[in-house]
Short mmCIF file of C-alpha atoms in Angstrom, two decimals:
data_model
loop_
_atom_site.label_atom_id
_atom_site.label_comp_id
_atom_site.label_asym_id
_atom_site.label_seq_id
_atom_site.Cartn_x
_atom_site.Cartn_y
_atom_site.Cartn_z
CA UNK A 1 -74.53 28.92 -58.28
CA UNK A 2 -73.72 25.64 -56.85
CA UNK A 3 -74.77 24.87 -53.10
CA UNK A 4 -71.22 26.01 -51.74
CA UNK A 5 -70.99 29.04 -54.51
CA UNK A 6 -69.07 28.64 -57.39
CA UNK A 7 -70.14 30.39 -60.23
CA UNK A 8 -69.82 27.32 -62.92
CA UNK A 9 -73.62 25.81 -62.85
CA UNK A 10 -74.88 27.97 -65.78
CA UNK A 11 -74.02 27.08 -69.60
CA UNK A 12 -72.77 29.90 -70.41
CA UNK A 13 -70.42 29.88 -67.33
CA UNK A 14 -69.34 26.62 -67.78
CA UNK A 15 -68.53 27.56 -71.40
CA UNK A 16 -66.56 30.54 -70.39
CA UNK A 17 -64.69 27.71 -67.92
CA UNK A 18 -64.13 25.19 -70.44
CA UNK A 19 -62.44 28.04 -73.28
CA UNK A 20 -60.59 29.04 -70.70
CA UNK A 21 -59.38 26.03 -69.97
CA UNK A 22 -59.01 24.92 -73.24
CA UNK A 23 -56.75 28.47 -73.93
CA UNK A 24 -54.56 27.52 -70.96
CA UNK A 25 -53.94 23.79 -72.46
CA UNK A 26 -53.58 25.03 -76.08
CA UNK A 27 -50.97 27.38 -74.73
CA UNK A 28 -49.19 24.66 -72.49
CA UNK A 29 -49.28 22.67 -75.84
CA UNK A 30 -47.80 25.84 -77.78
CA UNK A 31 -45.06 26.35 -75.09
CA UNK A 32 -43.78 22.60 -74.81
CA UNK A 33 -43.74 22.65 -78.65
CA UNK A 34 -41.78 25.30 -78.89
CA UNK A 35 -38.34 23.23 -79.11
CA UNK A 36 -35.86 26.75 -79.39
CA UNK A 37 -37.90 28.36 -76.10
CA UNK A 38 -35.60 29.36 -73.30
CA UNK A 39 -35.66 26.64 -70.87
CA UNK A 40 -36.27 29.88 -68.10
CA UNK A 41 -38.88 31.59 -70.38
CA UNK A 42 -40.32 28.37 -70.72
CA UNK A 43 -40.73 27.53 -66.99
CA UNK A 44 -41.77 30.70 -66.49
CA UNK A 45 -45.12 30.13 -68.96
CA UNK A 46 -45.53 26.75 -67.21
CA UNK A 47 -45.29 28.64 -63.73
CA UNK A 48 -47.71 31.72 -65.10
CA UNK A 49 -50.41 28.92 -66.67
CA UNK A 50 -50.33 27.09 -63.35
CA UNK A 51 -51.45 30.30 -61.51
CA UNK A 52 -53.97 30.84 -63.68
CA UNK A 53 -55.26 27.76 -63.38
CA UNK A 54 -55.95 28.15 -59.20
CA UNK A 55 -57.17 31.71 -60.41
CA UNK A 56 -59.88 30.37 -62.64
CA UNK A 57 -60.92 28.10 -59.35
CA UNK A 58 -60.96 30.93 -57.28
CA UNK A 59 -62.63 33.35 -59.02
CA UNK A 60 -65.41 29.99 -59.42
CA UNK A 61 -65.67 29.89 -55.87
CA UNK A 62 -66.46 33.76 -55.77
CA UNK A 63 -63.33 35.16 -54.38
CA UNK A 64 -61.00 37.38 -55.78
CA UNK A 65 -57.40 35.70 -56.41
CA UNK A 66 -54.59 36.50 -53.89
CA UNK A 67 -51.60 38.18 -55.09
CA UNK A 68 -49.33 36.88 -51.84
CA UNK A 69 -46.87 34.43 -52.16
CA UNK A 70 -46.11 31.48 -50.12
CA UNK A 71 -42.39 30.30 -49.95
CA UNK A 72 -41.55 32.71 -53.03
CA UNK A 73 -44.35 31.44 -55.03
CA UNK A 74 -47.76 33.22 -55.81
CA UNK A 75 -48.84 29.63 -57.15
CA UNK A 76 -48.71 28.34 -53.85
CA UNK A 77 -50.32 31.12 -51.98
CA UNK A 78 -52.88 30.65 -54.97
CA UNK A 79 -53.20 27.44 -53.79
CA UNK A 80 -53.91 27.59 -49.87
CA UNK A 81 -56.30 30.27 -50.63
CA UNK A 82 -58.09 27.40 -53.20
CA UNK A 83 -58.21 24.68 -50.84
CA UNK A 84 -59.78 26.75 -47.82
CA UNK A 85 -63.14 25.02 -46.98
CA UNK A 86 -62.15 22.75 -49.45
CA UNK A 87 -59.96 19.82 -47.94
CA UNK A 88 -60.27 17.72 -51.61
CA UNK A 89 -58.25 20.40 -53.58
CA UNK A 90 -55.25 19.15 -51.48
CA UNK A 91 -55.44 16.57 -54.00
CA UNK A 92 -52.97 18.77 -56.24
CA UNK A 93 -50.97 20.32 -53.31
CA UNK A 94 -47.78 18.00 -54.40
CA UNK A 95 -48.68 18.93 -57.91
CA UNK A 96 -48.22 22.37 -57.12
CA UNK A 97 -45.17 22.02 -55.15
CA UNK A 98 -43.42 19.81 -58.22
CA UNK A 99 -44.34 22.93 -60.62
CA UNK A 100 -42.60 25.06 -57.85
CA UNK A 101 -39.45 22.83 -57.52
CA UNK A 102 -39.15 22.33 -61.34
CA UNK A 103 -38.89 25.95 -61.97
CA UNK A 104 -36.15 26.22 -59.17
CA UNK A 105 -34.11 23.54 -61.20
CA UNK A 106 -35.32 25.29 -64.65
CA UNK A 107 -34.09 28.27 -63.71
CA UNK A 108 -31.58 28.06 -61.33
CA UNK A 109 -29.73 25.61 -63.99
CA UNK A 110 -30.14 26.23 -66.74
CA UNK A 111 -27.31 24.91 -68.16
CA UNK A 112 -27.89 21.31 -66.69
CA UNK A 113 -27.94 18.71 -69.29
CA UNK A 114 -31.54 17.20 -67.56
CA UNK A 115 -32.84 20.88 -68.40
CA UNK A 116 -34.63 19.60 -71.47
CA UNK A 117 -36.53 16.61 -69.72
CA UNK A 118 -37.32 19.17 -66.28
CA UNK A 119 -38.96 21.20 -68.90
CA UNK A 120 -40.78 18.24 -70.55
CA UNK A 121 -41.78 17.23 -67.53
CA UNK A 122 -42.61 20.92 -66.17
CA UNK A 123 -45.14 21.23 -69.34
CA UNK A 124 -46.85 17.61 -68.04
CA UNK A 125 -47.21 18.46 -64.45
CA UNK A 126 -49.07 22.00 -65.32
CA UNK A 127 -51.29 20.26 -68.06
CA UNK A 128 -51.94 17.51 -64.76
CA UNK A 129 -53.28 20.60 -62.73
CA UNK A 130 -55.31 21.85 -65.78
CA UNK A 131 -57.13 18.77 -65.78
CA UNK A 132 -57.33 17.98 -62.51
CA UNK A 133 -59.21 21.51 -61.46
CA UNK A 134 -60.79 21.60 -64.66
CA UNK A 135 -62.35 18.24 -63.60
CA UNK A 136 -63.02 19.68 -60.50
CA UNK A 137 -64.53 22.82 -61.71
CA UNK A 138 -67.27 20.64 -63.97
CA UNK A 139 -68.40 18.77 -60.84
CA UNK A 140 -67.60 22.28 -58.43
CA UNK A 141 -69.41 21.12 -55.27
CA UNK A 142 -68.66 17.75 -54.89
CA UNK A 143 -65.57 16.01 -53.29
CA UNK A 144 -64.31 15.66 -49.66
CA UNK A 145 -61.65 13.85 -50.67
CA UNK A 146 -60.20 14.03 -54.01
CA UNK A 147 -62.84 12.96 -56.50
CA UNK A 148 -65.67 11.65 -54.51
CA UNK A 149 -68.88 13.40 -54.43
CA UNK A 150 -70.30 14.57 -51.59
CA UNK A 151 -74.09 16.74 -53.05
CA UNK A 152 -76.19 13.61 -52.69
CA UNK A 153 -75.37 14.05 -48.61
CA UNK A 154 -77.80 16.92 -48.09
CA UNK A 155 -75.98 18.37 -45.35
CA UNK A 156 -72.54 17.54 -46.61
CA UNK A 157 -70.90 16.45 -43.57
CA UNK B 1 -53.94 1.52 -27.24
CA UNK B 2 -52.31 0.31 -30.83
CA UNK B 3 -48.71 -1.04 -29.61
CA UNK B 4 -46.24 0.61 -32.68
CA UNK B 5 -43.31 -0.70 -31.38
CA UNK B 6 -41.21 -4.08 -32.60
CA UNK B 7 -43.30 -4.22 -35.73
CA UNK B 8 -40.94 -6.26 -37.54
CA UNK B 9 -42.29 -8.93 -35.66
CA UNK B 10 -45.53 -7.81 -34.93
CA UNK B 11 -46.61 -7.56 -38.75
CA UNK B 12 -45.07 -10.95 -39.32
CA UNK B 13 -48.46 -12.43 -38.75
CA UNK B 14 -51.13 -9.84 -39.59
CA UNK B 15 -55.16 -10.09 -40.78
CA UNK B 16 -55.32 -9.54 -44.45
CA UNK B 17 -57.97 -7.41 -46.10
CA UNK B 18 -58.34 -8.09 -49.55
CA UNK B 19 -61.27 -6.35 -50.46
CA UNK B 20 -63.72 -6.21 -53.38
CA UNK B 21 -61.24 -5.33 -56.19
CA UNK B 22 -58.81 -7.55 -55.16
CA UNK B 23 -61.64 -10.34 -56.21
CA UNK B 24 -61.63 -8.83 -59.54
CA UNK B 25 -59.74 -6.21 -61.34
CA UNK B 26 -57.21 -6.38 -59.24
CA UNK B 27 -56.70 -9.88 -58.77
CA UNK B 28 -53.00 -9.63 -59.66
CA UNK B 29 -52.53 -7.65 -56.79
CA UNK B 30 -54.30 -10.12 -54.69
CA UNK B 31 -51.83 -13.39 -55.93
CA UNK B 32 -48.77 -11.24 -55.92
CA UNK B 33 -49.66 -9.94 -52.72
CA UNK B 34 -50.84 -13.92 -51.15
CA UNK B 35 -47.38 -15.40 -52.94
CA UNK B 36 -44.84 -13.43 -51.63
CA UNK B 37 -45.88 -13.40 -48.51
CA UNK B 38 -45.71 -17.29 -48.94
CA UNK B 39 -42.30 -16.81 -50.06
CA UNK B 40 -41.11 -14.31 -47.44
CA UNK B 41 -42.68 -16.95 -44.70
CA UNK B 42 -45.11 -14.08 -43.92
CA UNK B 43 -48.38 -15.14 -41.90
CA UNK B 44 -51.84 -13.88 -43.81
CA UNK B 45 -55.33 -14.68 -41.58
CA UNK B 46 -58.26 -13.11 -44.52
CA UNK B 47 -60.35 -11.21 -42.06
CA UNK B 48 -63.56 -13.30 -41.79
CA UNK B 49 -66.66 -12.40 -42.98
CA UNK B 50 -65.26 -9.30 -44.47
CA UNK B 51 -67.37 -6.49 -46.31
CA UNK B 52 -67.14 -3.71 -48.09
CA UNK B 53 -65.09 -1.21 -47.06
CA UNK B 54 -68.09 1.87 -48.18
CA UNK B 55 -65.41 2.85 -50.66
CA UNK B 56 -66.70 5.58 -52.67
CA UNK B 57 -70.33 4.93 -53.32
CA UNK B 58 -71.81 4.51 -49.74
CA UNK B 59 -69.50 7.27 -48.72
CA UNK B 60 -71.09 9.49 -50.48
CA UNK B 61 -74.57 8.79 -49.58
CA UNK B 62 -73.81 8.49 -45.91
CA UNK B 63 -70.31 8.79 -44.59
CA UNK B 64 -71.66 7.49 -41.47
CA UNK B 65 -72.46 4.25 -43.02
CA UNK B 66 -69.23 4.14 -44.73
CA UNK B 67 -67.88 4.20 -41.01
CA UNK B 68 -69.55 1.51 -39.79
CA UNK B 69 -69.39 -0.87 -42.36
CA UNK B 70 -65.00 -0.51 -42.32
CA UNK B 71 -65.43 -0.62 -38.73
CA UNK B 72 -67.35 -3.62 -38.94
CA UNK B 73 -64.30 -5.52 -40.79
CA UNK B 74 -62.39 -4.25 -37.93
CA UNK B 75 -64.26 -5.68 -35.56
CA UNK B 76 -64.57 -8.72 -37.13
CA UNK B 77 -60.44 -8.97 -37.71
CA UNK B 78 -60.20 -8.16 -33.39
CA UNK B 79 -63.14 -10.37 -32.87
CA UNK B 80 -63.20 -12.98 -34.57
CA UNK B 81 -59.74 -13.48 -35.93
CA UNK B 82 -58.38 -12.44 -32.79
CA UNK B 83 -56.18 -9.70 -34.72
CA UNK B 84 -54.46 -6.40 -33.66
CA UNK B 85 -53.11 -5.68 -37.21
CA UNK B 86 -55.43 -5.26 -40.40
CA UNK B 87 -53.55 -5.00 -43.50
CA UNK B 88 -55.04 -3.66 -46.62
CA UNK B 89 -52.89 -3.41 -49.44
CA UNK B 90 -56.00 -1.41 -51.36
CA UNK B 91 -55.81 2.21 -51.09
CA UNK B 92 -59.19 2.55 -50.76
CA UNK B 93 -59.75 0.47 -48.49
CA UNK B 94 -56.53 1.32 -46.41
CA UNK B 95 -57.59 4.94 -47.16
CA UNK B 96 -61.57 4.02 -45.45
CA UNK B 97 -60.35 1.74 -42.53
CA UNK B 98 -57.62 4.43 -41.52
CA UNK B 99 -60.77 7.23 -42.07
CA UNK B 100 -62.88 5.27 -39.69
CA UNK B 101 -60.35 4.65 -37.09
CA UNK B 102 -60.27 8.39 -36.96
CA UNK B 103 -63.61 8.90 -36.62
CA UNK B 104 -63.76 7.10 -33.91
CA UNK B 105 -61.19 8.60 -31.84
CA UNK B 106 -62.53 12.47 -32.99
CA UNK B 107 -66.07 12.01 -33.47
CA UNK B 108 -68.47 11.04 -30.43
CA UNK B 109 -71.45 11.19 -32.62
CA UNK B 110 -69.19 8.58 -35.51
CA UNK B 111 -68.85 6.58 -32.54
CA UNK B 112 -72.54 6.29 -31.51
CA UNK B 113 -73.82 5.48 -35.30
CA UNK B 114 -71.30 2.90 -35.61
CA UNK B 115 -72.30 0.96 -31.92
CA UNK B 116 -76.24 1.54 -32.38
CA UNK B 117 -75.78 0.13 -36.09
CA UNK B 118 -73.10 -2.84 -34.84
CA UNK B 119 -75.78 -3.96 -32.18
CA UNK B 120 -78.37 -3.70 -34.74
CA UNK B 121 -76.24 -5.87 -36.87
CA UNK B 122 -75.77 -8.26 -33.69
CA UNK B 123 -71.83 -8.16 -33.55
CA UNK B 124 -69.49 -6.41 -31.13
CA UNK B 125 -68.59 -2.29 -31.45
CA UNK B 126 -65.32 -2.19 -33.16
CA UNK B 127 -63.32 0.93 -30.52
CA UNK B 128 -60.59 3.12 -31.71
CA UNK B 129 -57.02 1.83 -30.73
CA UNK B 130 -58.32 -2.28 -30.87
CA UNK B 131 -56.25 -2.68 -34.35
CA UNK B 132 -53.67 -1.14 -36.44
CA UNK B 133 -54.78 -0.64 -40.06
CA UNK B 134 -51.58 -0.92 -42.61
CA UNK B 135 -50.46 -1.18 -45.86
CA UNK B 136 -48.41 -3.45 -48.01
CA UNK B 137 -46.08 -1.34 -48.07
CA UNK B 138 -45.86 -1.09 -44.17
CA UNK B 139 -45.84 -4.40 -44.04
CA UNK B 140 -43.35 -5.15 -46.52
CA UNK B 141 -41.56 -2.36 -44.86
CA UNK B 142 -41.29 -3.08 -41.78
CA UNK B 143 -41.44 -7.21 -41.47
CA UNK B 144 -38.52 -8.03 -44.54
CA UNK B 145 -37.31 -3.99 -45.24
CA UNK B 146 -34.58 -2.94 -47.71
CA UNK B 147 -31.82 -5.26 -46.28
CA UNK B 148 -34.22 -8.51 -46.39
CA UNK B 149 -35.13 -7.75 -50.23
CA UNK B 150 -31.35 -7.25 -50.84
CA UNK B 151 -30.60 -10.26 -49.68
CA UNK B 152 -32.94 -12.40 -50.80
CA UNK B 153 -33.10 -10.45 -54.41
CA UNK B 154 -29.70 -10.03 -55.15
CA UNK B 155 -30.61 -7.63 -57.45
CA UNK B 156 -32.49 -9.48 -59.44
CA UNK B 157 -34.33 -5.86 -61.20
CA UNK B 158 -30.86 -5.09 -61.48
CA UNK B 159 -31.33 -1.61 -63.81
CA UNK B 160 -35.11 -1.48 -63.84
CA UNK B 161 -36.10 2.15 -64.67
CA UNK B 162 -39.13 2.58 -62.44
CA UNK B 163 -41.67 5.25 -62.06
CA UNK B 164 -43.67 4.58 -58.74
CA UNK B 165 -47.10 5.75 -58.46
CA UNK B 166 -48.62 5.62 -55.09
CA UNK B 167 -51.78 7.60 -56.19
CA UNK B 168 -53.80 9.99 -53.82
CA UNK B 169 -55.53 7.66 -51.27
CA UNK B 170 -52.24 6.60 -49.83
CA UNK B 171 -50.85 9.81 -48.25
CA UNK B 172 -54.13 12.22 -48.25
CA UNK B 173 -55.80 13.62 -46.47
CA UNK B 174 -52.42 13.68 -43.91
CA UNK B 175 -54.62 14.23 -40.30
CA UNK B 176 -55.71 10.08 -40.79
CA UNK B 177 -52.21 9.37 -41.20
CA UNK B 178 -50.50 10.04 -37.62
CA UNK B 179 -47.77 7.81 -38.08
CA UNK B 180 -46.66 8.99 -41.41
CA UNK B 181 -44.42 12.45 -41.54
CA UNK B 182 -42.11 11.13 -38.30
CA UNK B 183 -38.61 11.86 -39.73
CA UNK B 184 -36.30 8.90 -40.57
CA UNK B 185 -37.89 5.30 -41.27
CA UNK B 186 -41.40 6.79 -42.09
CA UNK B 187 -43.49 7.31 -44.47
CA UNK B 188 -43.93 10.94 -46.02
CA UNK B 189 -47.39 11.91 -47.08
CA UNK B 190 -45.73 14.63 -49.56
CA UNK B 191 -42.82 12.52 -51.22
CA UNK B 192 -43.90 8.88 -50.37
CA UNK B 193 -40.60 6.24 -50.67
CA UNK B 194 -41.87 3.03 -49.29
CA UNK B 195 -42.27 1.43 -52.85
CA UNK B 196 -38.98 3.15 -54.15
CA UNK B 197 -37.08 1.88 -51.02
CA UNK B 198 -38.20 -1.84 -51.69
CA UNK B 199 -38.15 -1.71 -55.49
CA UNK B 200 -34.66 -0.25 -55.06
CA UNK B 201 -33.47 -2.39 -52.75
CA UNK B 202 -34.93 -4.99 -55.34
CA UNK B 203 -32.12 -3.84 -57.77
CA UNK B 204 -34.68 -1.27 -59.85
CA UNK B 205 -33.60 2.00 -60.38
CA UNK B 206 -36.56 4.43 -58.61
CA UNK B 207 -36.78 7.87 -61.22
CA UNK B 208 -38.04 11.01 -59.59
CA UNK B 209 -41.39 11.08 -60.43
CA UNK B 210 -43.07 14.36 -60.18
CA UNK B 211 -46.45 12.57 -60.52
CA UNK B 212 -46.38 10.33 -58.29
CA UNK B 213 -49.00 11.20 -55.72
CA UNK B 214 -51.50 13.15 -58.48
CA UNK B 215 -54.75 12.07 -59.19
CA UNK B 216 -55.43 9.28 -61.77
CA UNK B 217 -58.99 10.25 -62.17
CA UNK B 218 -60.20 7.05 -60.72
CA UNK B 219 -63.84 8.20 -59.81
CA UNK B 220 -64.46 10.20 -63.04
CA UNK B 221 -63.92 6.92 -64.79
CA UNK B 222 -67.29 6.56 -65.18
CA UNK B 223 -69.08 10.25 -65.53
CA UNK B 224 -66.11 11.68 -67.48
CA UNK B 225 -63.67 9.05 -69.51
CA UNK B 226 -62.10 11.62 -71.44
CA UNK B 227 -61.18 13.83 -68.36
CA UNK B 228 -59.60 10.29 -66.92
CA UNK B 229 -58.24 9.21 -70.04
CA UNK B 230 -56.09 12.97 -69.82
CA UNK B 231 -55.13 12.33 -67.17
CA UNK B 232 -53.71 8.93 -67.21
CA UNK B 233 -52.06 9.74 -70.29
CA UNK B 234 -50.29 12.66 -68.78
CA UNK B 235 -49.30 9.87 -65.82
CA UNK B 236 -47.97 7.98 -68.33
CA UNK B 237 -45.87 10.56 -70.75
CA UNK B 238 -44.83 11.75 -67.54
CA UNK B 239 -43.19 8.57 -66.41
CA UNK B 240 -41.95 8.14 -69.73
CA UNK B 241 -40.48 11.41 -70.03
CA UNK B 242 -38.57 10.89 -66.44
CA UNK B 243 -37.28 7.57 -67.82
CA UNK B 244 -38.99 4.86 -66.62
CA UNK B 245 -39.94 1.20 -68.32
CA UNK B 246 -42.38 0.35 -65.83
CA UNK B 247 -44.32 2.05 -63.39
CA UNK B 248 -45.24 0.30 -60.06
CA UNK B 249 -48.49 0.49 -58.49
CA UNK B 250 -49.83 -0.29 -54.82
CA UNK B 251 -53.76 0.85 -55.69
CA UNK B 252 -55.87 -1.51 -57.71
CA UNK B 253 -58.15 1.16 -59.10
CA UNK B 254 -55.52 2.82 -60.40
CA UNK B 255 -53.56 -0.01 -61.82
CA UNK B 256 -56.85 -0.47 -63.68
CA UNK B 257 -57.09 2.96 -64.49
CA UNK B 258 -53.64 3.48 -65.94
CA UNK B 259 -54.02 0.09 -67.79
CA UNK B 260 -57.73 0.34 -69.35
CA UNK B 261 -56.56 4.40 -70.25
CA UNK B 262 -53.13 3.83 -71.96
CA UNK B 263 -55.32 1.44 -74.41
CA UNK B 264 -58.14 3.95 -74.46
CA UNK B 265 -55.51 6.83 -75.26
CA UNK B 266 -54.10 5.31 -77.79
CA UNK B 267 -57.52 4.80 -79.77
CA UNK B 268 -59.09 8.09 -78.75
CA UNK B 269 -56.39 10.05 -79.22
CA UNK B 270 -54.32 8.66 -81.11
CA UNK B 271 -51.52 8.76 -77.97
CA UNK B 272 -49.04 5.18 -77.34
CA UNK B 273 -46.99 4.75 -75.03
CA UNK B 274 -45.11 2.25 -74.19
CA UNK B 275 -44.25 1.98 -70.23
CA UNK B 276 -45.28 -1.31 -68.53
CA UNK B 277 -47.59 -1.18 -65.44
CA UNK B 278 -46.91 -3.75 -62.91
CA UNK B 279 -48.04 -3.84 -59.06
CA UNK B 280 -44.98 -3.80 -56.93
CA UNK B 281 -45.67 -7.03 -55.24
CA UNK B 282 -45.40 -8.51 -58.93
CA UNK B 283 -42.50 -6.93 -59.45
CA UNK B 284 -40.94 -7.67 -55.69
CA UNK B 285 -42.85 -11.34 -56.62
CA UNK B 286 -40.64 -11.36 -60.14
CA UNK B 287 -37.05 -10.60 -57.72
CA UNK B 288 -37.79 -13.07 -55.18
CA UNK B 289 -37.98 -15.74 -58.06
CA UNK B 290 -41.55 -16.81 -58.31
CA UNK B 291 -42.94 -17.36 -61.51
CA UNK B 292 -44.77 -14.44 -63.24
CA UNK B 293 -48.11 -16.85 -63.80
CA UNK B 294 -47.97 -16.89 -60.09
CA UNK B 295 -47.75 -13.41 -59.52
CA UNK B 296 -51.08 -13.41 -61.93
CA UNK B 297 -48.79 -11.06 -64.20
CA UNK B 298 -51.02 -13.15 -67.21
CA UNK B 299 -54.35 -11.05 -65.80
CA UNK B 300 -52.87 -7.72 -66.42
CA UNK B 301 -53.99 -5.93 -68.95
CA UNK B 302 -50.46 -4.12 -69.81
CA UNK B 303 -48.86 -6.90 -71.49
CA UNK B 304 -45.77 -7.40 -70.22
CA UNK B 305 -43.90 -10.05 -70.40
CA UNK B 306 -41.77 -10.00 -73.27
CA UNK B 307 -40.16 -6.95 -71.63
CA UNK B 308 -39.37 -8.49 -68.48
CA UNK B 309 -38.19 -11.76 -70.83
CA UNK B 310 -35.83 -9.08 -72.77
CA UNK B 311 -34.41 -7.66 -69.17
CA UNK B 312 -33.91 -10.90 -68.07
CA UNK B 313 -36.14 -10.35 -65.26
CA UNK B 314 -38.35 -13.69 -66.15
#
């Protein structure tokens, strides 16, 4: 357990982080790849990965992973719930919000001719998150802000 | 208290803190920045005796410290320079002095480190309110804004496809912000348009960017290249994949970040890509007419010139 209790100190923890982190890009990979996917189905896997991304950091931190939603979206309830007593994981608020606003334009147009490129970019922005909290979760503990580490404070204030 | 109003011509004449990068790796940003404010008859005083801001290294140690030592360039830009405006086109430094100045006006024991540690360093205690810390881009903003670049461009990036990345230091966290999230004619910390307002009114064409305030993985640079290399890469496809040529940045570290990553991408993993990384004063630098060598567009790392040769930009 780190200092502030997320469950990712041990090997075999952090192994069971990193495959499932490696799963949820392999799959991101799978879905962007696959050229004749609905553009809705699609956005849909993007949305889906992107929750279980802020699950995976939840469950790290030791708590169990709300099933509210926030303006429609469990991804940003998901979210808040990640970021409480931890003001760095703002850091991929917008992030969140973009995944949330390109599967409004996914789905709600379908037809558009930019549907193609939303889901292009749809695919980037969730692999962005995957990285970002998988960064996080390898250095889980450290960070006020964004990226910079805070352990080496003592009392972290 | 920090007089916001009729800062067209209150910015005309500010202090200017450069900071460390801007010595080095960011250098470009530091010409670009010095030239067209040259050009735009803009008045730069360097804050003197500047230090280091406590960036990332002594903040993490002691935040305390960190406090100080960007109040300390405060007090030397009121002080000495006899300044009420500090601008910082550096995130992280803009990001640190802004940080401080909170401190200061939430945190009584903040406030007592910094005045025991500013008498111990002989110099007076920098108070909250004494300055205004901005950006370049409030600067450019506010002093020349849209109509300014318009006219004195005449839309010279005429069809520019630009991705602007203001990176995370800029807009978070949103509490040290107050002045940002005000409706019309400010900045917002959650879809930022200072850069695409200039750049546009520059003749570029701004593309919505759904990365443009996510993490460039700056401070893993270091501890975790291949995490940062990621997610530059993903920065970069992303820009590419909402049409931009270039992408414009306002943050040395990551200008360096995306630049020293695209190369690293493509030999790691195998991963080119092709969009251009300029800072936006090169690029505003590039409208206004002033030679790219002057805008230190030579000292990038992205290579661009040919492009901006082929869209008659140069």
């Amino acid at each position: 357990m780190t200092a502030d209790g997320a469950v990712i100190e041990s090997g075999e923890a952090q192994t069971t982080v990193r495959a499932a982190f490696d799963a949820i890009e392999a799959e991101i990979d799978r879905v962007a790849g696959d050229t004749g996917c609905d553009p809705a189905a699609a956005a849909g896997a993007f949305l889906g990965l992107g929750e279980r991304v802020l699950e995976i950091w939840v469950e790290g931190r030791g708590d169990v992973p709300t099933r509210d939603q926030k303006e429609g979206f469990r991804l940003l309830a998901l979210h808040r719930q990640g970021a409480k007593g931890e003001p760095s994981f703002n850091a991929c608020r917008e992030t969140c919000r973009e995944l949330a606003y390109h599967y409004n334009l996914i789905t709600l147009e379908p037809g558009h001719a930019e549907t193609p490129q939303r889901v292009r970019v749809m695919g980037l922005v969730v692999r962005h998150l995957c990285l970002f909290v998988s960064g996080k979760m390898q250095v889980a503990g450290l960070g006020e802000f964004c990226c910079s580490s805070k352990p080496l404070r003592g009392d972290g204030k | 208290m920090v007089d916001v109003t009729n800062r067209a011509e209150k910015y005309r004449s500010v202090a200017y803190y450069g900071g460390c990068a801007l010595e080095g790796s960011g250098n470009g940003y530091d010409v670009s920045t010095r030239a067209i404010a040259k050009e735009l008859g803009l008045g730069l005083k360097e804050v003197t005796d500047w230090n280091c801001c406590g960036a990332m290294e002594v903040k993490n140690i002691d935040p305390k410290v960190q406090t100080y030592l960007s109040s300390r360039v405060l007090s030397n830009a009121v002080n000495l320079d006899k300044a009420d405006v500090v601008m910082a086109p550096c995130n992280g430094c803009y990001h640190n002095l802004k940080k401080a100045e909170y401190d200061l006006s939430h945190d009584d024991k903040s406030v007592e480190v910094v005045d025991m540690l500013s008498k111990k360093a002989g110099h007076p205690t920098y108070k909250a309110g004494q300055a205004e810390t901005i950006h370049a881009l409030d600067w450019l903003k506010h002093t020349v804004g849209e109509d300014g670049i318009r006219a004195r461009t005449k839309g010279k990036l005429d069809g520019l496809k630009v991705a602007n990345y203001y990176g995370c230091m800029y807009v978070r966290p949103r509490h040290i912000f107050p002045e940002k999230d005000k409706g019309p004619g400010t900045e917002s910390t959650s879809k930022p348009h200072f850069m695409d307002d200039l750049l546009d009114a520059a003749g570029a064409k701004s593309v919505d960017f759904a990365l443009k305030t996510a993490c460039c993985g700056g401070a893993h640079t270091l501890s975790d290249s291949d995490t940062s290399t990621k997610l530059v890469l993903n920065i970069l496809e992303a820009a590419e994949a909402s049409g931009a040529e270039v992408i414009a940045t306002e943050c040395p570290t990551c200008h360096s970040g995306l630049e020293m990553h695209q190369v690293r991408a493509e030999k790691k993993f195998g991963r080119k890509t092709k969009v251009k990384i300029l800072y936006f004063t090169q690029l505003l630098g590039l409208a206004l007419g002033i030679k790219p060598r002057k805008l230190g567009i030579h000292t990038n790392i992205s290579d661009s010139i040919d492009f901006l040769v082929d869209k008659r930009i140069v």
